[in-house]
Coordinates of C-alpha atoms and ligand atoms in Angstrom, one line a residue:
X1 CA -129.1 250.7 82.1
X2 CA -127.8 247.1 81.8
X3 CA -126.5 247.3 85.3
X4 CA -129.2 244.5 86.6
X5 CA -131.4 245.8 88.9
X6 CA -134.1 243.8 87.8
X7 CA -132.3 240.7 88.4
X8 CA -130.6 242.0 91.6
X9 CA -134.0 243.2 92.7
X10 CA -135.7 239.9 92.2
X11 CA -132.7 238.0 94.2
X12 CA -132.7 240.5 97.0
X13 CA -136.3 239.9 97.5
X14 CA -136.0 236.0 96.7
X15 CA -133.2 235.9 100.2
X16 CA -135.4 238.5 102.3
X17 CA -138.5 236.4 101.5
X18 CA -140.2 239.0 100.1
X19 CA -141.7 240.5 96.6
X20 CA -140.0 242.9 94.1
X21 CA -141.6 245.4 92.4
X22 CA -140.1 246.7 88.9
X23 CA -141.0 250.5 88.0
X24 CA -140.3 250.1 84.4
X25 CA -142.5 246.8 84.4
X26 CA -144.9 248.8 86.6
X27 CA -145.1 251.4 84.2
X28 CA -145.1 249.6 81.0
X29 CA -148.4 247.9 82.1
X30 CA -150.1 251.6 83.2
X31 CA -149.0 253.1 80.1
X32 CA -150.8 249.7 77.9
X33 CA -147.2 250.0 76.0
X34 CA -143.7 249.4 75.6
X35 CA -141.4 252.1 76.9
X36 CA -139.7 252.4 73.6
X37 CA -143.0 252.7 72.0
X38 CA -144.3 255.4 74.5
X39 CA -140.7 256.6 73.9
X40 CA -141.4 257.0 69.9
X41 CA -145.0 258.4 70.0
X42 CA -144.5 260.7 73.1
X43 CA -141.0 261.7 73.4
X44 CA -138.9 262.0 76.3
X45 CA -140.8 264.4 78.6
X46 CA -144.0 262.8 78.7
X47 CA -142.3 259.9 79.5
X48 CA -140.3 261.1 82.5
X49 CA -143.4 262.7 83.3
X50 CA -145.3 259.4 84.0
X51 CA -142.2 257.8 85.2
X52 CA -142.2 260.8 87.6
X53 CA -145.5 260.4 88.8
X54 CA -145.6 256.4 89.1
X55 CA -142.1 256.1 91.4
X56 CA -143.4 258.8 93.5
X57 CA -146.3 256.6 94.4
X58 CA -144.5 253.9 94.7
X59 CA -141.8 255.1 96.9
X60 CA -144.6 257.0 98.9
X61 CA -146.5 253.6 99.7
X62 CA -144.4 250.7 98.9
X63 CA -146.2 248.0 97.6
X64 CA -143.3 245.5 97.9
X65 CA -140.3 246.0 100.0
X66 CA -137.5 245.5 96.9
X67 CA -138.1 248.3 94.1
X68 CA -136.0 248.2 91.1
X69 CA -135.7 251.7 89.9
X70 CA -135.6 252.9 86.0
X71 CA -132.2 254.4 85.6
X72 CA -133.7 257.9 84.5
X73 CA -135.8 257.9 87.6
X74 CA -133.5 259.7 89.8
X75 CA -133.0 262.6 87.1
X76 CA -136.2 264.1 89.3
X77 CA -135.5 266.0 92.2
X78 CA -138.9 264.7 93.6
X79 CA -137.9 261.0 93.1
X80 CA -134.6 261.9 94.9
X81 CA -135.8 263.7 98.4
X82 CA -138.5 260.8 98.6
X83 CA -135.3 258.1 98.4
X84 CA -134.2 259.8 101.6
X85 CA -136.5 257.2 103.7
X86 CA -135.4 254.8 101.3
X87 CA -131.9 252.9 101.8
X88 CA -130.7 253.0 98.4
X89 CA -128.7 250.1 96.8
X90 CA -126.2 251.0 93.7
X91 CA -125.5 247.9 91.4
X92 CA -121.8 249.1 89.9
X93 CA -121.1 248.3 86.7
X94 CA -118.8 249.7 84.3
X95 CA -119.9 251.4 81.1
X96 CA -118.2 248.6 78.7
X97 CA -120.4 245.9 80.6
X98 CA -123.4 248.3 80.6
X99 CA -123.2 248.8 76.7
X100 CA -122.5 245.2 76.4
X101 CA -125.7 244.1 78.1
X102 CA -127.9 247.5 77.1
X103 CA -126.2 248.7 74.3
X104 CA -128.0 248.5 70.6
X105 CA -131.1 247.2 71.4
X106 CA -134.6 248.8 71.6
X107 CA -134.0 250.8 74.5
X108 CA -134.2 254.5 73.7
X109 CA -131.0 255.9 75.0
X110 CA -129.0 252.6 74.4
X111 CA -128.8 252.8 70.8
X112 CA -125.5 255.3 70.5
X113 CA -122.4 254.6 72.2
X114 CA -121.2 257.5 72.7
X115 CA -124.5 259.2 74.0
X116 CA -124.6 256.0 76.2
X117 CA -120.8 256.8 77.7
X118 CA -121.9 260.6 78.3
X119 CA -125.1 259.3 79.8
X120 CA -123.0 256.8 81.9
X121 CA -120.3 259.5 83.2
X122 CA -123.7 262.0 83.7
X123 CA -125.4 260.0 86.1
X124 CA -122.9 258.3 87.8
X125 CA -122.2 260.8 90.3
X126 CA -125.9 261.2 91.4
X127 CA -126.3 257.8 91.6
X128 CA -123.1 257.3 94.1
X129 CA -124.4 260.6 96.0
X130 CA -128.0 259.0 96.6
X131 CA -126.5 255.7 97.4
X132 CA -126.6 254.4 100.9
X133 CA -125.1 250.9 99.5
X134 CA -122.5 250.6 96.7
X135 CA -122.0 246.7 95.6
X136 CA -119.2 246.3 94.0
X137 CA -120.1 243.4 91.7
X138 CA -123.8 243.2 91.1
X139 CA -124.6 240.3 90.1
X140 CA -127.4 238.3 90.9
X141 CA -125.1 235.8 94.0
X142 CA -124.0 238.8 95.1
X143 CA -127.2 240.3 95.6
X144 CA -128.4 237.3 97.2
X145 CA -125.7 237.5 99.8
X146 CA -125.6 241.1 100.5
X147 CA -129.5 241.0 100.7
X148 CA -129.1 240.4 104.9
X149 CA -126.8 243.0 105.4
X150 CA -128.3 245.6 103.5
X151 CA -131.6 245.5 105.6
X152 CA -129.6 247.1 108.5
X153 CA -127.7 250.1 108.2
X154 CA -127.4 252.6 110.9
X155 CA -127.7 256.6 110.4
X156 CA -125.0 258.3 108.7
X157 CA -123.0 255.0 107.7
X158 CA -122.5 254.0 104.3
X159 CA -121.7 250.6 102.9
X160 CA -119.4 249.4 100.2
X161 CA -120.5 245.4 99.5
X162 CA -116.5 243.8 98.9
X163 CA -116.2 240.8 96.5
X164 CA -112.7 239.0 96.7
X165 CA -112.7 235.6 95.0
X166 CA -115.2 233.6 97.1
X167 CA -115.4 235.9 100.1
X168 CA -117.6 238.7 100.2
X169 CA -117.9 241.4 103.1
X170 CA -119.5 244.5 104.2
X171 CA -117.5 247.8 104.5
X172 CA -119.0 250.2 107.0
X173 CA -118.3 254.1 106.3
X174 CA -119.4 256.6 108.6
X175 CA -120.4 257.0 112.1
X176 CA -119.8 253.2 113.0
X177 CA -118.7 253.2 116.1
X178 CA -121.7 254.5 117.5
X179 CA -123.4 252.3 120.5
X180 CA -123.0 249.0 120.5
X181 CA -124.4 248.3 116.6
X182 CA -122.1 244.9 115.4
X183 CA -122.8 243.2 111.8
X184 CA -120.8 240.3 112.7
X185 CA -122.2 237.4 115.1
X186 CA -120.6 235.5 118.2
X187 CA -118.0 236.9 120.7
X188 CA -115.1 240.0 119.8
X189 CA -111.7 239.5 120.9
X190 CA -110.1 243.0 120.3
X191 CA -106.5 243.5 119.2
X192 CA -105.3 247.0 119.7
X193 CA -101.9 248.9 120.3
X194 CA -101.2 250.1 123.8
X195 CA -101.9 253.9 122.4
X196 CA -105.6 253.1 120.3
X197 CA -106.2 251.2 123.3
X198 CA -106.4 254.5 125.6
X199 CA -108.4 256.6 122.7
X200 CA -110.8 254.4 121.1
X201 CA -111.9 251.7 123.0
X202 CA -114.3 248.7 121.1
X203 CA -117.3 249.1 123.4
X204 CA -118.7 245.1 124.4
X205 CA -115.6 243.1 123.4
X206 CA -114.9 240.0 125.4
X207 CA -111.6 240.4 126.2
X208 CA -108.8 243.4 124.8
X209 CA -105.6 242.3 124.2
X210 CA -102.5 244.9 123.2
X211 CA -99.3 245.1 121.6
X212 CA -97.0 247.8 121.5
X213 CA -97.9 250.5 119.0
X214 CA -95.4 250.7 115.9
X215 CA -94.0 249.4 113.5
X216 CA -91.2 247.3 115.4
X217 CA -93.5 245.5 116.9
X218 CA -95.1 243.9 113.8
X219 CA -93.1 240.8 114.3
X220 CA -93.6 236.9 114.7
X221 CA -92.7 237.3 118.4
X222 CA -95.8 239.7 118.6
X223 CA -98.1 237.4 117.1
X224 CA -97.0 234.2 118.9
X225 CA -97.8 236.3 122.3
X226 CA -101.2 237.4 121.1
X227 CA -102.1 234.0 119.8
X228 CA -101.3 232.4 123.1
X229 CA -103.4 235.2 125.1
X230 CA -106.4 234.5 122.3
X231 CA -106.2 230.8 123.5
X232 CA -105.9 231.6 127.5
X233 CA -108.9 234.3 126.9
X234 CA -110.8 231.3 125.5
X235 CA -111.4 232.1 122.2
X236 CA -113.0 229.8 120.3
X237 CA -113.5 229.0 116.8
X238 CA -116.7 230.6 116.3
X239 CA -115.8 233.9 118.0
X240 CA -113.6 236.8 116.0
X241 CA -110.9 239.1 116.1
X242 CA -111.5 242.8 115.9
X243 CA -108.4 244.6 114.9
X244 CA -109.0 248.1 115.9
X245 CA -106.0 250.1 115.0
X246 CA -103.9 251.1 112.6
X247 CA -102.0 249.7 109.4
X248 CA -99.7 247.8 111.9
X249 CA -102.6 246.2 114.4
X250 CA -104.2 245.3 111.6
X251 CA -101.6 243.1 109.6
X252 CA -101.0 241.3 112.7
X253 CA -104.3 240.7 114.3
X254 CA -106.0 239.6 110.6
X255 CA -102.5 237.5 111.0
X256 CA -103.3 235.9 114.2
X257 CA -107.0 235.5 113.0
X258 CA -105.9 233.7 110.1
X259 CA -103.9 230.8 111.7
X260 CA -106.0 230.4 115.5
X261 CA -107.2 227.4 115.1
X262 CA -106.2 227.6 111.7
X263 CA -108.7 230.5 110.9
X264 CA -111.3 232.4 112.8
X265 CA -112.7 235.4 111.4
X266 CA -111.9 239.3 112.2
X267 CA -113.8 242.2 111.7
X268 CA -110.7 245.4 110.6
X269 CA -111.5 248.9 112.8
X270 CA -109.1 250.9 111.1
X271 CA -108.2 254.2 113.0
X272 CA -105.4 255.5 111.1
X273 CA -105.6 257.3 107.6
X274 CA -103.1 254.9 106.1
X275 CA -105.8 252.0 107.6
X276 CA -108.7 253.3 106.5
X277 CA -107.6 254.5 102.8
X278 CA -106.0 251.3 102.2
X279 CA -105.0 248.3 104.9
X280 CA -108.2 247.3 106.2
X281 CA -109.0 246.2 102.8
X282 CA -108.5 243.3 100.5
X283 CA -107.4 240.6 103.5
X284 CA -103.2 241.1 103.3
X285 CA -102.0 240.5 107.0
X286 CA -99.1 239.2 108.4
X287 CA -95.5 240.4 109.8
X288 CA -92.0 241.0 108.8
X289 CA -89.0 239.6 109.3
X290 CA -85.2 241.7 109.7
X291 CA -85.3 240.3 106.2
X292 CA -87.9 241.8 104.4
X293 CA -91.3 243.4 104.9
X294 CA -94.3 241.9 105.4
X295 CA -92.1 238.7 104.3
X296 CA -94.6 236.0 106.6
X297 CA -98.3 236.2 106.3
X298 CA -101.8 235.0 104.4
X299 CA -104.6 236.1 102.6
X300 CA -107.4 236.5 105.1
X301 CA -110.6 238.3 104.1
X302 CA -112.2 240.7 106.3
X303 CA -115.8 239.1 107.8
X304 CA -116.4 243.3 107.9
X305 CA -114.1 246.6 107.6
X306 CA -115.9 249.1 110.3
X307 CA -114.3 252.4 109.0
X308 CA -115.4 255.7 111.8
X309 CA -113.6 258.8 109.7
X310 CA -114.2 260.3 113.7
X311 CA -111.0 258.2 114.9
X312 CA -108.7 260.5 112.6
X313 CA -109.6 263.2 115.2
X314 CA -106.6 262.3 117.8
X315 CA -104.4 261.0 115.0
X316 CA -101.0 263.1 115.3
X317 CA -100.5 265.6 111.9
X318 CA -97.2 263.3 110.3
X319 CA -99.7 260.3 110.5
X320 CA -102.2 261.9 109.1
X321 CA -99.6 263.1 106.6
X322 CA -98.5 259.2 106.3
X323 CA -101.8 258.2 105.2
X324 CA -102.4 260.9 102.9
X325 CA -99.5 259.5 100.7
X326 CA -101.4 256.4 100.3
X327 CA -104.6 258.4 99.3
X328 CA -101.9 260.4 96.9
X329 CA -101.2 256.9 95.5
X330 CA -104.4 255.4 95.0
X331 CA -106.0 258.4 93.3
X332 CA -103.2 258.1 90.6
X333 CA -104.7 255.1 90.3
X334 CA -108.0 255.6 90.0
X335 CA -107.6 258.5 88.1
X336 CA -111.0 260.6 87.1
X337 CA -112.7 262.7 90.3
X338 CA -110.9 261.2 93.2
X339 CA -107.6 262.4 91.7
X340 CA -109.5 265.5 90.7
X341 CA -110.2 265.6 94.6
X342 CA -106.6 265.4 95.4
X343 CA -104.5 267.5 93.0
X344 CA -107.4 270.6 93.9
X345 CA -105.3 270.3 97.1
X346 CA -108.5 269.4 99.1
X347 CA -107.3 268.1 102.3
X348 CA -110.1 267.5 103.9
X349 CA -110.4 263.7 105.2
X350 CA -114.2 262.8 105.3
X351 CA -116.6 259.9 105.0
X352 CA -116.3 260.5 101.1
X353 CA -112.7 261.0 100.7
X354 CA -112.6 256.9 102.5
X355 CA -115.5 255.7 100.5
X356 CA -113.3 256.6 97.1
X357 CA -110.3 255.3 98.2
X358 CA -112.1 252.1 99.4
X359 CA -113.4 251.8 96.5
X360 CA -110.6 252.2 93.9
X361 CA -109.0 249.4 96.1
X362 CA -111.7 246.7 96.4
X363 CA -112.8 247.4 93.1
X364 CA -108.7 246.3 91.9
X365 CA -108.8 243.3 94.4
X366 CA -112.5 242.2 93.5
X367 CA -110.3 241.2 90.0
X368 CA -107.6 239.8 91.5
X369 CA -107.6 238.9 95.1
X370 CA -104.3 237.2 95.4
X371 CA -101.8 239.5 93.5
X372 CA -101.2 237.5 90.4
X373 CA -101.9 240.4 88.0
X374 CA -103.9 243.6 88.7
X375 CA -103.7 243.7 92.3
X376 CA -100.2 244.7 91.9
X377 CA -101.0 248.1 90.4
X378 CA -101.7 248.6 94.4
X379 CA -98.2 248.1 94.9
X380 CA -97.5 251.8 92.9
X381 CA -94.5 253.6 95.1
X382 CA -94.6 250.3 97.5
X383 CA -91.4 248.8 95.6
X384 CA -88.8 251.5 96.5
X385 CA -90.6 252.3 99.2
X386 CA -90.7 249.1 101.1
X387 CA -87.2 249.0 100.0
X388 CA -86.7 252.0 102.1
X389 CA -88.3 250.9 105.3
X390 CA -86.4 247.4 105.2
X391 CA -83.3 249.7 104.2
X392 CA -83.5 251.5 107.3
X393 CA -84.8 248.9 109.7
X394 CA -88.2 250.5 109.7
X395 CA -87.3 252.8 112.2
X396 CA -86.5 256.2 110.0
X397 CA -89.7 256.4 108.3
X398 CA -93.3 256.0 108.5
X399 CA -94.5 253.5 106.0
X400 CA -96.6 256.6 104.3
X401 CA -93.4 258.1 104.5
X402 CA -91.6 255.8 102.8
X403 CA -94.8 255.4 99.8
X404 CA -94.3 259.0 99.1
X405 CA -90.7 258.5 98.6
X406 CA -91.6 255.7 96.5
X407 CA -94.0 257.1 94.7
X408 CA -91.8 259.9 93.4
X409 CA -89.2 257.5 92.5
X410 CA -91.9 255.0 90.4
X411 CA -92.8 258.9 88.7
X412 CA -89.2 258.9 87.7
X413 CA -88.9 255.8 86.1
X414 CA -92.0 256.3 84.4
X415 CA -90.4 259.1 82.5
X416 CA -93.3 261.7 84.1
X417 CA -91.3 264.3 85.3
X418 CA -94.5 267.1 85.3
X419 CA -96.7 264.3 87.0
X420 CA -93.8 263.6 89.2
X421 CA -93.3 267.4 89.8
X422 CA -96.9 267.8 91.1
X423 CA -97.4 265.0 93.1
X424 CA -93.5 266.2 94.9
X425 CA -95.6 269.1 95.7
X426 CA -98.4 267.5 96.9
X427 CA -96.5 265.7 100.0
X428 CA -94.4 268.6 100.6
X429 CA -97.7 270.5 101.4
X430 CA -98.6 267.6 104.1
X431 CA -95.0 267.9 105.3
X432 CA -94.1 264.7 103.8
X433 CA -90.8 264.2 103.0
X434 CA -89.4 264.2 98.9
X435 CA -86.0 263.8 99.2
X436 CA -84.4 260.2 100.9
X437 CA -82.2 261.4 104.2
X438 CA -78.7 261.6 102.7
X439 CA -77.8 258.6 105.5
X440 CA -79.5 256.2 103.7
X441 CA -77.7 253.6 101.8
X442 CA -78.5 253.3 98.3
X443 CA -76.5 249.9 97.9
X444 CA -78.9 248.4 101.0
X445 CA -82.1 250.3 99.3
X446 CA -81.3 248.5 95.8
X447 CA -80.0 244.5 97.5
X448 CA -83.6 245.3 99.3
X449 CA -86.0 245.8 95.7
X450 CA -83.5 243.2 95.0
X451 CA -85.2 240.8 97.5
X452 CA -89.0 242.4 97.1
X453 CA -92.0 239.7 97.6
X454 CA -93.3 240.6 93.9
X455 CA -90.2 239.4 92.4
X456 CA -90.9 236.8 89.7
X457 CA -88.6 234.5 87.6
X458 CA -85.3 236.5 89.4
X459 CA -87.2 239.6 88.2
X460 CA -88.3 242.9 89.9
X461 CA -91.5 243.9 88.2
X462 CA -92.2 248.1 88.7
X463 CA -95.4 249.9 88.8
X464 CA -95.4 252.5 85.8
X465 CA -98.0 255.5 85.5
X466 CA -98.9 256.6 82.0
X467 CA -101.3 258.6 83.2
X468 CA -103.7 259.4 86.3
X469 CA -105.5 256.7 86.3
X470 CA -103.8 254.3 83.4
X471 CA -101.5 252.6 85.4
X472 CA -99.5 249.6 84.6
X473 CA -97.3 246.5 86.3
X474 CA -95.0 244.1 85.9
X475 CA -92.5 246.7 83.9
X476 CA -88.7 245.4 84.1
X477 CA -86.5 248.1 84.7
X478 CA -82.5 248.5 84.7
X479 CA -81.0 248.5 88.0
X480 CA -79.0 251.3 86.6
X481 CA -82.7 253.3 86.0
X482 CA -83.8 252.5 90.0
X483 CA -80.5 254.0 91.5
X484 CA -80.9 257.3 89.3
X485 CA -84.5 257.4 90.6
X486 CA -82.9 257.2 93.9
X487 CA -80.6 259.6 93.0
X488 CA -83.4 261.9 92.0
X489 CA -84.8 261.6 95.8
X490 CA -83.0 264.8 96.6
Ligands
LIG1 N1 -102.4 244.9 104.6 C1 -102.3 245.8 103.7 O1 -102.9 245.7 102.6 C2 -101.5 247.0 104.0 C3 -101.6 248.1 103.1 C4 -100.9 249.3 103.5 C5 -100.1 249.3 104.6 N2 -100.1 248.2 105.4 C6 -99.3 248.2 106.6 O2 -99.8 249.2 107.5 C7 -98.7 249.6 108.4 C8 -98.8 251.1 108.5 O3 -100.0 251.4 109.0 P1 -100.2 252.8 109.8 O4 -99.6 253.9 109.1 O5 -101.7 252.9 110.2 O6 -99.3 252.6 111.1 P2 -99.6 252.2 112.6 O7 -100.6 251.1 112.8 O8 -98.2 252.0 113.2 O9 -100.2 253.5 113.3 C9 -99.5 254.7 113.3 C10 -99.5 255.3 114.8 O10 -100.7 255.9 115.0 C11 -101.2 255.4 116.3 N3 -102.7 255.5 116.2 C12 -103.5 254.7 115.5 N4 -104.7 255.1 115.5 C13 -104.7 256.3 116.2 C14 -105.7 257.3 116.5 N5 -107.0 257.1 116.0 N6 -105.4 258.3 117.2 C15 -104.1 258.5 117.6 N7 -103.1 257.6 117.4 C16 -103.4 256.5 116.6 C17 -100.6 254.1 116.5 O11 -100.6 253.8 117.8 C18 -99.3 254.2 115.9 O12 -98.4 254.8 116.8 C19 -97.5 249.1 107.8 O13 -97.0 248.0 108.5 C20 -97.9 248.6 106.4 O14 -97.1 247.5 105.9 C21 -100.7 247.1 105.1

């Protein structure tokens, strides 16, 4: 309810070219009523009942290819194994904007808040399970723009539909790396690292160009060689980068994409956990100088994010470990199941363990793609831990590493010491580090928050949990508070 399917229906249909068909509209006219009025003098069952029986048809023998469903709908089991030949498109929306556009009015089950909330939490789940599409912001543009991409999605993929400021990209999940399937048109230039490049190979790029793998390499020097073999390969304006890797391949091939020729596009394959939880998403790229992380770059939207959970398979244990810090981090952010997920201890890495992180991610950048507020609560554990990695010449730790280190200390200062205790165990049992190797300099840890990106007006601004899920930015903290936490790192 109040999510806008109607609306999103009718635009869907309006950029295919085609009619939509609305099953509460449908039904209204069989019944010779008003749902609320069929509602009133029948109840609830016979309603669902008729409902029941009139999406069945509908979804047995289409009469238009767009169908807006009744929310109740997919309460029958019926309804739900005859969506299976369907591809299903879920409008998110949040409860507060569903109340705000549903609530109080005539509709049966919008007239109490709180049954409305319960109603909303209820359903949710069942919707996200029977969804082969999720759109993150489903309004009618969006719709509209999405419309093309949702007609097309292969077996076993799922697709999250990205909105950051006027850019808006698919997210493939799932077996996407099957065959030779591409959403994005004109020629590929791959970007890989020299050990991708023997695993998972891009199948019909033009050209494949590689750097070294790690960290070290993610450097000016790196990109200025790749940028001049884009240009002797030819590449041209309308063609795109495909940056199949890791965290590190992808920073600096969206990099180079974003200043050839002063922009071309490039389509992330993440193949590492810490890639495909988190950097493939939201359009950060760039390098780092000997002075600081990440310290050159732009903001440079994905044209697509092609996401195969199958490339974990020949990912070494400790970076599999890496990149389960980062999922760590962004279920304290999210909060609700996915943190249920991770505190059970479930380890397992699957299509739906992406799809949530993915999600609590795009869903912060959709609200702020270029860091100025919200975005930063991505940044939780990032400020000690880039610290860390500048600290130690990124060479001691992996970046996940590093995160888990931060994320500990960020527990600290946010005066959680049970949340902090849990979470310590956590990485321990992926074999990530919780305590900083006694080598490391605390001075060079604290001159490098000192010099962090996210520094404002001279000051450092830390990402505090309150709770799982309630997590806030910008809080200035004592230098004094930062070394203790570093302290605590034992
Ligand atoms: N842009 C963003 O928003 C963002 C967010 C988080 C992290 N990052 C960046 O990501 C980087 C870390 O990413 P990472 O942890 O993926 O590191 P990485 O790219 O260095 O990959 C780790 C190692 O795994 C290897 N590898 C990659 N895929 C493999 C596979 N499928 N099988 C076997 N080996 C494989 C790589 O060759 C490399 O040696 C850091 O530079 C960090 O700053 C960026």
């Amino acid at each position: 309810m109040g999510a806008g399917k109607t609306t999103g229906a009718r635009a869907a249909a309006a950029a295919l070219g085609v009619r939509a068909l609305d099953t509460d509209r449908e039904l209204e006219q069989r019944l010779g009523t008003t749902i609320e009025d069929y509602f009133a003098s029948h109840g609830e069952r016979a309603f669902r009942e008729a409902e029941e029986d009139l999406v069945a048809e509908v979804l047995e023998a289409p009469p238009a290819p767009v169908i807006s469903l009744g929310g109740g709908s997919i309460g029958s089991s019926r309804v739900r194994e005859l969506l299976a030949k369907h591809t299903v498109v879920m409008l998110d929306v949040d409860e507060d904007t569903a109340w705000r556009r549903a609530g109080g009015k005539r509709r049966p089950l919008a007239r109490d808040r709180e049954r409305f909330a319960a109603l909303h939490a209820e359903r949710a789940p069942l919707y996200e399970s029977l969804a082969d599409a999720v759109l993150l912001d489903g309004g009618a543009e969006t719709v509209r723009r999405a419309a093309g991409a949702l007609r097309e999605i292969p077996a076993g993929v799922k697709v999250l539909w990205a909105v950051a400021g006027t850019a808006q990209y698919p997210v493939y999940v799932g077996d996407v790396l099957d065959g030779r399937w591409r959403p994005v048109a004109g020629r590929t230039f791959a970007i890989t690292d020299e050990t991708v490049a023997r695993l998972h190979a891009l199948p019909g790029a033009e050209a494949t160009l590689t750097m070294p793998p790690g960290e070290a390499a993610k450097t000016l020097a790196t990109a200025e060689r790749l940028l001049r073999e884009l240009a002797a390969a030819g590449m041209a304006h309308d063609d795109h980068v495909a940056a199949v890797g890791g965290g590190v391949v992808g920073d600096v091939a969206g990099f180079c994409a974003a200043v050839y020729q002063r922009g071309v596009g490039v389509v992330q394959v993440p193949t590492t956990l810490v890639a495909q939880v988190d950097s493939a998403y939201g359009g950060k790229t760039g390098v780092d100088l000997p002075e600081g992380k990440n310290y050159v770059g732009a903001y440079h939207q994905p044209r697509a994010v092609l996401a195969d959970p199958r490339t974990l398979a020949t990912l070494p244990e400790p970076e599999l470990a890496a990149g389960w810090a980062e999922v760590v981090k962004t279920a304290l952010i999210a909060g609700g199941p996915l943190w249920a997920r991770v505190r059970r201890g479930d380890a397992a890495v699957d299509r739906d363990l992406v799809l949530a992180c993915a999600r609590t991610k795009l869903a912060v950048v959709a609200t702020d793609e270029r860091d100025s507020g919200r975005r930063q609560v991505l940044n939780l554990g990032h400020t000690v831990g880039h610290a860390i990695e500048t600290a130690t010449a990124y060479a001691r730790y992996r970046h996940g590493e590093a995160v888990g280190l931060g994320l500990l200390a960020a527990l600290t200062l946010s005066g959680q010491p049970e949340l902090r205790g849990e979470v310590a165990e956590l990485l321990a049992a992926r074999g990530l580090p919780t305590a900083l190797d006694p080598a490391v300099d605390h001075d060079a840890v604290l001159a490098a928050v000192q010099r962090d990106k996210k520094r404002r007006s001279g000051r450092v601004g830390f990402v505090i949990v309150e709770a799982p899920g309630d997590v806030r930015t910008g809080v200035p903290v004592a230098e004094g508070d930062v070394r203790a936490a570093l302290e605590g790192l034992r």
